[in-house]
Coordinates of C-alpha atoms and ligand atoms in Angstrom, one line a residue:
M279 CA -88.7 53.2 -37.6
D280 CA -89.8 56.4 -35.9
K281 CA -89.0 56.9 -32.3
I282 CA -91.4 58.6 -29.8
K283 CA -89.8 60.2 -26.9
V284 CA -91.5 60.4 -23.8
G285 CA -91.0 62.3 -20.4
F286 CA -92.2 61.0 -17.2
L287 CA -93.5 63.2 -14.0
G288 CA -93.3 60.7 -11.5
F289 CA -91.9 57.4 -10.7
G290 CA -94.1 56.0 -8.2
N291 CA -96.5 53.2 -8.6
V292 CA -97.9 54.4 -11.8
G293 CA -94.5 55.6 -13.2
T294 CA -92.7 52.4 -12.4
G295 CA -95.6 50.3 -13.7
A296 CA -95.7 52.3 -17.2
Y297 CA -91.8 51.7 -17.4
K298 CA -91.9 47.9 -16.6
I299 CA -94.6 47.6 -19.2
L300 CA -92.3 49.4 -21.9
Q301 CA -89.3 47.6 -20.8
E302 CA -90.8 44.1 -21.1
T303 CA -93.5 44.7 -23.9
G304 CA -92.0 47.5 -25.9
N305 CA -90.1 45.6 -28.7
E306 CA -93.5 43.8 -29.5
I307 CA -95.3 47.0 -29.2
S308 CA -92.7 48.8 -31.9
H309 CA -93.4 45.6 -33.8
R310 CA -97.4 45.6 -33.9
E311 CA -97.4 49.6 -33.8
G312 CA -94.6 50.7 -36.2
F313 CA -93.0 52.8 -33.8
E314 CA -90.6 53.0 -30.5
I315 CA -91.1 54.2 -27.3
E316 CA -88.3 55.6 -25.6
V317 CA -88.5 57.1 -21.7
K318 CA -86.1 60.0 -22.3
K319 CA -86.6 61.7 -19.0
I320 CA -87.9 60.8 -15.5
L321 CA -89.0 63.6 -13.2
V322 CA -88.9 62.9 -9.6
R323 CA -88.8 64.7 -6.2
D324 CA -85.4 62.9 -5.0
T325 CA -82.7 61.3 -7.8
N326 CA -80.7 59.8 -5.0
K327 CA -83.6 57.6 -3.8
K328 CA -83.1 53.7 -4.1
R329 CA -85.5 52.7 -5.9
D330 CA -87.1 49.0 -7.1
V331 CA -87.5 49.2 -10.4
Q332 CA -84.1 49.7 -11.7
A333 CA -83.9 52.7 -14.8
D334 CA -80.5 54.4 -16.1
E335 CA -79.3 56.6 -13.5
S336 CA -78.8 59.8 -16.6
L337 CA -82.6 59.3 -17.2
F338 CA -83.5 61.0 -13.6
T339 CA -83.9 64.3 -13.4
D340 CA -85.2 67.2 -10.6
N341 CA -85.9 69.9 -12.8
I342 CA -88.8 70.2 -15.2
Q343 CA -87.3 72.3 -17.6
D344 CA -85.1 68.9 -18.7
I345 CA -88.7 67.6 -20.4
I346 CA -90.7 71.0 -20.7
N347 CA -87.4 72.7 -23.2
D348 CA -86.4 69.1 -24.6
P349 CA -87.6 69.2 -28.4
E350 CA -87.3 65.7 -28.7
I351 CA -90.0 64.6 -26.3
S352 CA -93.1 65.1 -27.8
I353 CA -95.4 63.3 -24.8
V354 CA -95.2 63.8 -21.3
A355 CA -96.9 61.3 -19.2
E356 CA -98.0 62.6 -15.7
F357 CA -98.2 60.5 -12.6
M358 CA -96.7 62.7 -9.9
G359 CA -100.6 63.2 -8.4
G360 CA -101.9 66.6 -6.7
I361 CA -102.7 69.9 -8.1
D362 CA -99.6 72.0 -7.5
P363 CA -97.1 71.9 -9.4
A364 CA -98.7 69.0 -11.5
K365 CA -101.3 71.4 -13.1
Q366 CA -98.4 73.8 -14.0
Y367 CA -96.3 71.4 -15.0
I368 CA -98.6 70.0 -17.6
L369 CA -99.9 73.2 -19.1
S370 CA -96.6 74.5 -19.9
A371 CA -95.9 70.8 -21.6
L372 CA -99.0 71.7 -23.2
E373 CA -97.8 75.0 -24.3
N374 CA -94.7 73.7 -25.4
K375 CA -97.1 71.4 -27.8
K376 CA -96.4 68.2 -26.3
T377 CA -99.1 65.5 -25.8
V378 CA -100.1 64.6 -22.2
V379 CA -100.8 61.9 -20.9
T380 CA -102.0 61.3 -17.0
A381 CA -103.4 59.5 -14.4
N382 CA -104.6 62.1 -12.2
K383 CA -108.2 62.3 -11.8
E384 CA -107.9 65.0 -8.8
L385 CA -106.3 67.1 -11.6
M386 CA -108.7 66.3 -14.1
A387 CA -112.1 66.9 -12.3
R388 CA -111.0 70.6 -10.9
H389 CA -109.1 71.8 -14.2
W390 CA -110.1 69.9 -17.0
P391 CA -111.5 72.9 -18.9
E392 CA -108.0 75.0 -18.7
L393 CA -105.8 71.9 -19.2
E394 CA -108.3 70.7 -22.9
K395 CA -108.1 74.4 -23.9
A396 CA -104.3 74.2 -23.6
A397 CA -104.2 71.2 -25.3
Q398 CA -106.4 72.2 -28.2
N399 CA -104.8 75.6 -28.6
N400 CA -101.9 73.8 -29.3
G401 CA -102.8 71.3 -31.0
A402 CA -101.3 68.8 -28.3
G403 CA -103.6 65.9 -27.2
L404 CA -104.9 65.3 -23.7
Y405 CA -105.4 61.5 -22.3
Y406 CA -106.6 60.5 -19.2
E407 CA -107.6 56.8 -19.6
A408 CA -105.9 55.9 -16.4
S409 CA -107.7 58.5 -14.2
V410 CA -110.6 56.7 -13.8
A411 CA -111.2 52.7 -12.7
G412 CA -107.0 51.9 -13.2
G413 CA -106.3 49.1 -15.7
I414 CA -110.2 49.4 -16.9
P415 CA -110.4 51.0 -20.4
V416 CA -113.6 52.4 -19.4
I417 CA -113.0 56.3 -21.2
K418 CA -111.9 54.3 -24.2
V419 CA -115.1 52.1 -24.7
M420 CA -117.5 55.2 -23.9
S421 CA -115.7 57.6 -25.8
E422 CA -114.9 55.1 -29.1
S423 CA -117.2 52.4 -28.8
L424 CA -120.5 53.5 -27.5
Q425 CA -120.5 56.4 -29.5
A426 CA -124.3 55.1 -31.1
N427 CA -126.1 55.3 -27.9
K428 CA -127.4 57.6 -25.5
V429 CA -126.4 56.5 -22.3
Y430 CA -128.5 56.9 -19.6
E431 CA -127.0 55.4 -16.6
V432 CA -123.3 54.6 -15.5
M433 CA -123.2 52.9 -11.8
G434 CA -119.6 52.2 -11.0
I435 CA -117.7 50.7 -8.0
I436 CA -114.6 52.8 -9.1
N437 CA -112.8 53.0 -5.8
G438 CA -110.7 49.9 -4.6
T439 CA -109.8 51.2 -1.3
T440 CA -113.3 51.2 -0.1
N441 CA -114.7 48.1 -2.2
Y442 CA -111.8 46.2 0.0
I443 CA -113.1 47.7 3.6
L444 CA -116.9 46.6 2.7
T445 CA -116.1 43.3 1.4
K446 CA -114.2 42.7 4.9
M447 CA -116.7 43.9 6.9
S448 CA -119.7 42.0 5.0
E449 CA -117.9 39.0 4.9
E450 CA -116.0 38.4 8.0
G451 CA -118.7 40.9 10.0
R452 CA -115.9 43.0 11.1
D453 CA -115.7 46.8 12.2
F454 CA -115.0 49.8 10.0
H455 CA -112.1 51.2 12.1
D456 CA -110.5 47.4 12.4
V457 CA -110.8 46.4 8.7
L458 CA -109.5 50.0 7.9
A459 CA -106.5 49.6 10.2
E460 CA -105.9 46.3 8.3
A461 CA -106.1 47.9 5.1
Q462 CA -103.4 50.6 5.8
R463 CA -101.1 47.5 7.2
L464 CA -101.3 45.9 3.9
G465 CA -100.8 49.1 1.9
Y466 CA -104.4 49.2 0.6
A467 CA -105.3 52.4 2.5
E468 CA -103.4 55.6 2.5
P469 CA -102.2 56.9 5.8
D470 CA -104.5 59.5 5.2
P471 CA -107.5 57.7 4.0
T472 CA -109.6 60.8 3.8
A473 CA -110.2 60.9 -0.1
D474 CA -111.0 57.1 -0.5
I475 CA -113.4 56.5 2.6
E476 CA -115.4 59.8 2.4
G477 CA -115.9 59.2 -1.5
F478 CA -113.6 62.3 -2.7
D479 CA -111.8 60.1 -5.4
A480 CA -115.2 58.0 -6.4
M481 CA -116.8 62.1 -7.1
Y482 CA -113.7 62.9 -8.9
K483 CA -113.9 59.6 -11.3
L484 CA -117.9 59.8 -11.7
S485 CA -117.4 63.5 -12.7
I486 CA -114.6 62.4 -15.7
L487 CA -116.8 59.4 -16.5
S488 CA -120.4 60.7 -16.3
S489 CA -119.5 63.7 -18.6
I490 CA -118.0 61.4 -21.1
A491 CA -121.1 59.3 -20.7
F492 CA -123.8 62.0 -20.9
H493 CA -121.7 64.5 -23.6
A494 CA -122.6 66.9 -20.6
K495 CA -120.1 68.2 -18.1
V496 CA -121.0 67.0 -14.7
P497 CA -118.9 69.3 -12.3
I498 CA -117.9 68.0 -9.2
D499 CA -120.2 70.6 -7.1
N500 CA -123.3 69.3 -8.8
I501 CA -122.3 65.5 -7.2
Y502 CA -123.8 64.4 -4.0
R503 CA -121.2 62.8 -2.1
E504 CA -121.1 60.6 1.2
G505 CA -118.4 58.3 2.5
I506 CA -118.3 54.9 4.1
T507 CA -117.3 56.0 7.7
K508 CA -121.1 55.6 9.1
I509 CA -121.4 52.3 7.8
T510 CA -121.5 49.4 10.7
A511 CA -121.4 45.9 11.0
E512 CA -125.1 45.9 12.2
D513 CA -126.5 47.8 9.1
I514 CA -124.7 45.1 6.9
A515 CA -126.2 42.3 8.8
Y516 CA -129.5 43.8 8.7
G517 CA -128.9 44.2 4.5
K518 CA -127.9 40.7 4.5
E519 CA -131.4 39.6 6.2
L520 CA -133.3 41.8 3.1
G521 CA -131.0 40.2 0.5
Y522 CA -128.8 43.2 -0.1
A523 CA -124.7 43.4 -0.4
I524 CA -123.4 46.9 0.4
R525 CA -120.7 48.8 -2.0
L526 CA -119.6 52.5 -2.4
L527 CA -121.4 53.4 -5.5
A528 CA -120.9 56.0 -8.0
I529 CA -124.1 56.7 -9.6
A530 CA -125.0 58.8 -12.5
K531 CA -128.7 59.0 -14.2
K532 CA -129.7 61.1 -17.2
N533 CA -133.2 61.6 -18.1
G534 CA -133.7 63.6 -20.8
T535 CA -131.9 67.1 -19.5
D536 CA -132.1 65.8 -15.9
I537 CA -128.9 64.8 -14.6
Q538 CA -128.5 62.8 -11.0
A539 CA -125.2 62.5 -9.7
R540 CA -124.2 61.0 -6.0
V541 CA -121.4 58.9 -4.8
H542 CA -122.8 57.1 -1.7
P543 CA -122.9 53.8 0.3
T544 CA -125.4 51.8 -1.4
F545 CA -127.4 48.7 -1.0
I546 CA -127.8 46.5 -4.2
P547 CA -129.6 42.8 -4.5
V548 CA -127.1 40.1 -4.0
S549 CA -128.0 38.9 -7.6
H550 CA -127.2 42.5 -9.0
P551 CA -123.7 41.8 -11.3
L552 CA -121.9 44.6 -9.0
A553 CA -122.5 42.3 -5.9
A554 CA -119.8 40.2 -7.1
V555 CA -117.3 42.7 -7.6
R556 CA -115.4 41.9 -4.3
E557 CA -111.9 43.3 -2.6
S558 CA -110.2 46.2 -4.5
Y559 CA -111.7 45.1 -8.0
N560 CA -113.5 47.8 -9.7
A561 CA -116.5 47.7 -12.2
V562 CA -118.6 50.0 -14.1
F563 CA -122.2 48.9 -15.3
I564 CA -123.7 51.2 -17.9
K565 CA -127.0 51.4 -19.4
G566 CA -127.5 52.5 -23.2
D567 CA -130.6 52.8 -25.6
A568 CA -129.0 50.8 -27.7
V569 CA -126.7 48.5 -26.3
G570 CA -128.7 47.8 -23.0
N571 CA -126.4 46.4 -20.1
L572 CA -122.7 46.3 -20.1
M573 CA -120.4 45.8 -17.5
L574 CA -116.5 46.5 -17.4
Y575 CA -114.9 44.9 -14.5
G576 CA -111.0 44.4 -13.7
R577 CA -108.4 46.1 -11.5
G578 CA -109.0 49.4 -10.7
A579 CA -105.3 50.6 -9.4
G580 CA -102.2 49.3 -9.1
D581 CA -98.6 49.5 -10.6
L582 CA -99.1 47.5 -13.7
P583 CA -103.0 47.8 -14.4
T584 CA -102.8 51.7 -14.3
G585 CA -99.5 51.3 -16.3
S586 CA -101.7 49.3 -18.9
A587 CA -103.6 52.5 -19.3
I588 CA -100.9 54.9 -19.8
V589 CA -99.2 53.0 -22.2
S590 CA -102.4 52.2 -24.2
D591 CA -102.8 56.0 -24.0
I592 CA -99.4 56.9 -25.2
I593 CA -99.6 54.7 -28.0
T594 CA -103.1 56.2 -29.2
A595 CA -101.5 59.6 -28.8
C596 CA -98.8 58.3 -30.8
H597 CA -101.6 57.2 -33.9
Q598 CA -103.5 60.4 -33.5
E599 CA -100.6 62.5 -34.1
N600 CA -102.1 65.9 -35.2
N601 CA -105.8 64.9 -34.9
H602 CA -106.3 64.7 -31.3
R603 CA -109.6 63.9 -29.9
Y604 CA -111.4 66.9 -27.6
T605 CA -114.5 66.4 -25.7
T606 CA -118.1 66.5 -27.4
F607 CA -119.6 69.0 -24.8
Y608 CA -118.9 72.8 -23.5
N609 CA -116.3 71.9 -21.0
E610 CA -116.6 74.2 -18.1
N611 CA -116.0 74.1 -14.5
K612 CA -120.0 74.9 -14.1
A613 CA -122.9 73.0 -15.1
S614 CA -124.2 73.9 -18.7
W615 CA -127.3 75.5 -18.8
Q616 CA -128.8 72.7 -21.0
V617 CA -129.2 70.4 -18.2
R618 CA -130.6 70.7 -14.9
F619 CA -129.0 69.3 -12.0
E620 CA -131.6 66.9 -9.4
D621 CA -130.8 66.9 -6.0
D622 CA -134.5 65.3 -5.0
W623 CA -133.6 61.8 -6.8
E624 CA -136.1 58.7 -6.1
T625 CA -134.8 55.8 -4.9
E626 CA -135.5 53.0 -1.9
F627 CA -134.3 53.6 1.6
F628 CA -133.3 51.5 4.1
I629 CA -134.0 53.0 7.0
R630 CA -132.4 51.6 10.9
L631 CA -133.8 53.2 14.3
T632 CA -133.6 52.2 17.5
V633 CA -136.9 52.5 19.5
K634 CA -138.6 51.5 22.9
D635 CA -139.8 48.4 23.1
K636 CA -143.7 49.1 23.3
P637 CA -146.7 48.1 21.7
G638 CA -147.9 50.7 18.7
V639 CA -144.3 51.9 17.5
L640 CA -144.1 50.4 14.7
A641 CA -147.5 51.3 13.0
K642 CA -146.7 55.0 14.6
I643 CA -143.7 55.3 12.6
A644 CA -145.3 53.9 9.5
G645 CA -148.0 56.6 10.3
I646 CA -145.1 59.1 9.9
L647 CA -143.6 57.7 6.9
G648 CA -147.2 57.7 5.2
K649 CA -148.0 61.1 6.1
H650 CA -144.5 62.1 4.1
E651 CA -145.8 60.0 1.3
V652 CA -143.4 57.6 2.0
S653 CA -144.6 53.5 1.6
I654 CA -143.1 50.7 3.3
A655 CA -142.2 47.4 1.1
S656 CA -140.4 45.5 4.0
V657 CA -139.8 45.6 8.0
I658 CA -137.5 43.7 10.3
Q659 CA -138.5 43.8 13.9
K660 CA -136.4 41.9 16.6
D661 CA -137.5 41.0 19.6
H662 CA -134.4 41.5 22.2
N663 CA -136.2 40.9 25.1
K664 CA -135.2 44.3 26.2
D665 CA -136.3 47.8 26.7
V666 CA -135.2 48.7 23.1
V667 CA -135.5 47.0 20.0
P668 CA -133.9 47.7 16.5
L669 CA -136.3 48.6 14.1
I670 CA -135.6 48.2 10.4
F671 CA -138.1 49.8 7.2
V672 CA -137.3 49.6 3.6
S673 CA -139.4 51.9 1.8
H674 CA -140.5 51.7 -1.7
H675 CA -139.4 54.4 -4.2
A676 CA -139.2 57.5 -2.1
K677 CA -138.0 61.5 -2.8
E678 CA -134.8 62.1 -0.9
Q679 CA -136.7 65.4 0.5
S680 CA -139.4 63.3 1.3
I681 CA -137.2 61.0 3.4
K682 CA -135.5 64.0 4.8
K683 CA -139.1 65.5 6.3
A684 CA -140.2 61.9 7.9
L685 CA -136.4 61.5 9.8
D686 CA -136.9 65.1 10.9
D687 CA -140.7 63.9 12.5
I688 CA -139.4 60.5 13.4
G689 CA -136.2 61.7 15.5
K690 CA -138.7 63.9 17.4
D691 CA -140.7 61.0 18.6
E692 CA -140.5 60.1 22.3
D693 CA -140.4 56.4 21.2
V694 CA -137.6 56.5 19.1
L695 CA -134.3 56.5 20.7
Q696 CA -131.8 56.7 17.7
I697 CA -131.9 57.0 13.8
E698 CA -128.7 54.3 13.4
N699 CA -128.6 54.7 9.7
V700 CA -130.1 55.9 6.1
I701 CA -128.5 54.0 3.5
R702 CA -130.1 54.3 -0.1
V703 CA -131.0 51.1 -2.3
E704 CA -130.6 50.8 -5.8
R705 CA -131.3 47.8 -8.3
Ligands
NAP898 N1 -101.5 54.2 -7.5 C1 -102.5 54.0 -8.4 O1 -102.6 52.5 -8.3 C2 -103.4 54.9 -9.0 C3 -104.2 54.1 -10.0 C4 -104.6 55.3 -10.7 C5 -104.4 56.7 -10.8 N2 -103.3 57.1 -9.9 C6 -103.0 58.4 -10.2 O2 -101.7 58.4 -10.1 C7 -101.0 59.5 -9.6 C8 -99.7 58.7 -9.1 O3 -99.8 57.9 -8.2 P1 -98.8 56.6 -7.6 O4 -99.5 56.0 -6.7 O5 -98.3 56.7 -8.4 O6 -98.1 58.1 -6.5 P2 -96.8 57.9 -6.0 O7 -96.3 56.4 -5.9 O8 -96.5 58.6 -4.7 O9 -95.7 58.8 -6.8 C9 -95.4 59.9 -7.1 C10 -94.0 60.5 -8.0 O10 -94.0 61.2 -8.4 C11 -93.0 62.0 -7.8 N3 -93.3 63.5 -7.6 C12 -94.1 64.0 -6.7 N4 -94.2 64.8 -6.4 C13 -93.3 65.9 -7.0 C14 -92.6 66.8 -7.4 N5 -93.3 67.8 -6.7 N6 -91.6 67.0 -8.1 C15 -91.1 65.9 -8.7 N7 -91.4 64.5 -8.6 C16 -92.6 64.3 -7.8 C17 -92.6 61.4 -6.7 O11 -91.1 61.3 -6.6 P3 -89.9 60.7 -5.7 O12 -90.0 59.3 -6.3 O13 -88.7 61.1 -5.6 O14 -91.0 60.6 -4.4 C18 -92.6 59.8 -7.0 O15 -91.9 59.3 -8.2 C19 -102.0 60.2 -8.8 O16 -102.4 61.2 -9.4 C20 -102.9 59.0 -8.7 O17 -104.4 59.8 -8.0 C21 -102.6 55.9 -9.1

């Protein structure tokens, strides 16, 4: 039986997950697939570190050359993270005609064209299922099972940390900072949570996912990004009254040659399938012209779920051998001339204000919205028996720029004390 030798770059969460799977299921995989997968070397920073997952001492190295220059290693699996030196190591592996499997979404989103060119020039493969939504096989589904479709919309919960935080805030009425601190204590959020809570992680994944979905490059510079740090318990409570759940959504839509791509906190009706996705779970909702609506749901992170995607890519790579698939579009770091990126998209908006409690304020603000062609779908006005009251509007479909202009005027009104928040609504 053929033995495929693999070099691991990293042995943290993802690396140990993939290793455990190969230890526990390796024999079955060999029996099914007709080849054996052997981890020959593992690159780490510290070869003396005590590790929870046991692997033979002789496998560990801190010298990348032990992997890059080993002619027996045909596949390099990268899960060390970051750009440098991961990028250089991957390029060296590809130049040595080794196929690369990676979980590194930031590297893929920023340097995909360069990596793919190196792969193509050397007849090597580049596989990245684990880089988007962990254990959910969305890249494979999109590129191998939905080819019959024109996919025109992808809407996903693709960051588990923010979904955990928003679920806790929604279900327990708690404040953002309180839940973030708890998530950090439990290991659901990083000590530096910026990449997750500011939407960078979801933006990297959306760039990869929507490019595959639309067969057109969606560079990160063309993705609007807004995190969840401004969402308050009050926003969520008023949203609930209106029948909405809040999620950090990664949204990409294609209409002819127009594409819009955005990551931001979003209200969705509680009846929407994505509203049922709680805690650190992920889901991707896809709309295709032939298949209709489709949703994939599962674990977006974690050692075994992400390891599942890594091992699956290793197996796929073994089967492809010298016939690897590459992207179907012109893969550059800039948008192709064939598409136009929209930034004035239309959606519904939730607007929460604090205003002086006096007659006529509601009508005045409705007038300002109307002047900017924003019509109102619903209003919540609470009587707080104080001098100031909250006032909440939900608009019908309106243009992003119209809302911005209307809010500029509303902010200048003497009876408006504060524009508390503006949250987009999707259906
Ligand atoms: N965690 C998840 O659930 C998940 C899910 C999807 C994708 N990803 C992506 O997968 C990648 C890895 O994530 P992770 O959570 O597994 O990270 P991690 O637990 O921090 O592990 C990183 C591993 O890489 C090694 N490493 C880091 N820098 C190195 C260097 N310069 N030279 C040699 N070895 C180096 C570390 O060595 P030491 O052990 O010696 O420190 C460690 O074994 C990231 O790109 C992440 O975005 C993670």
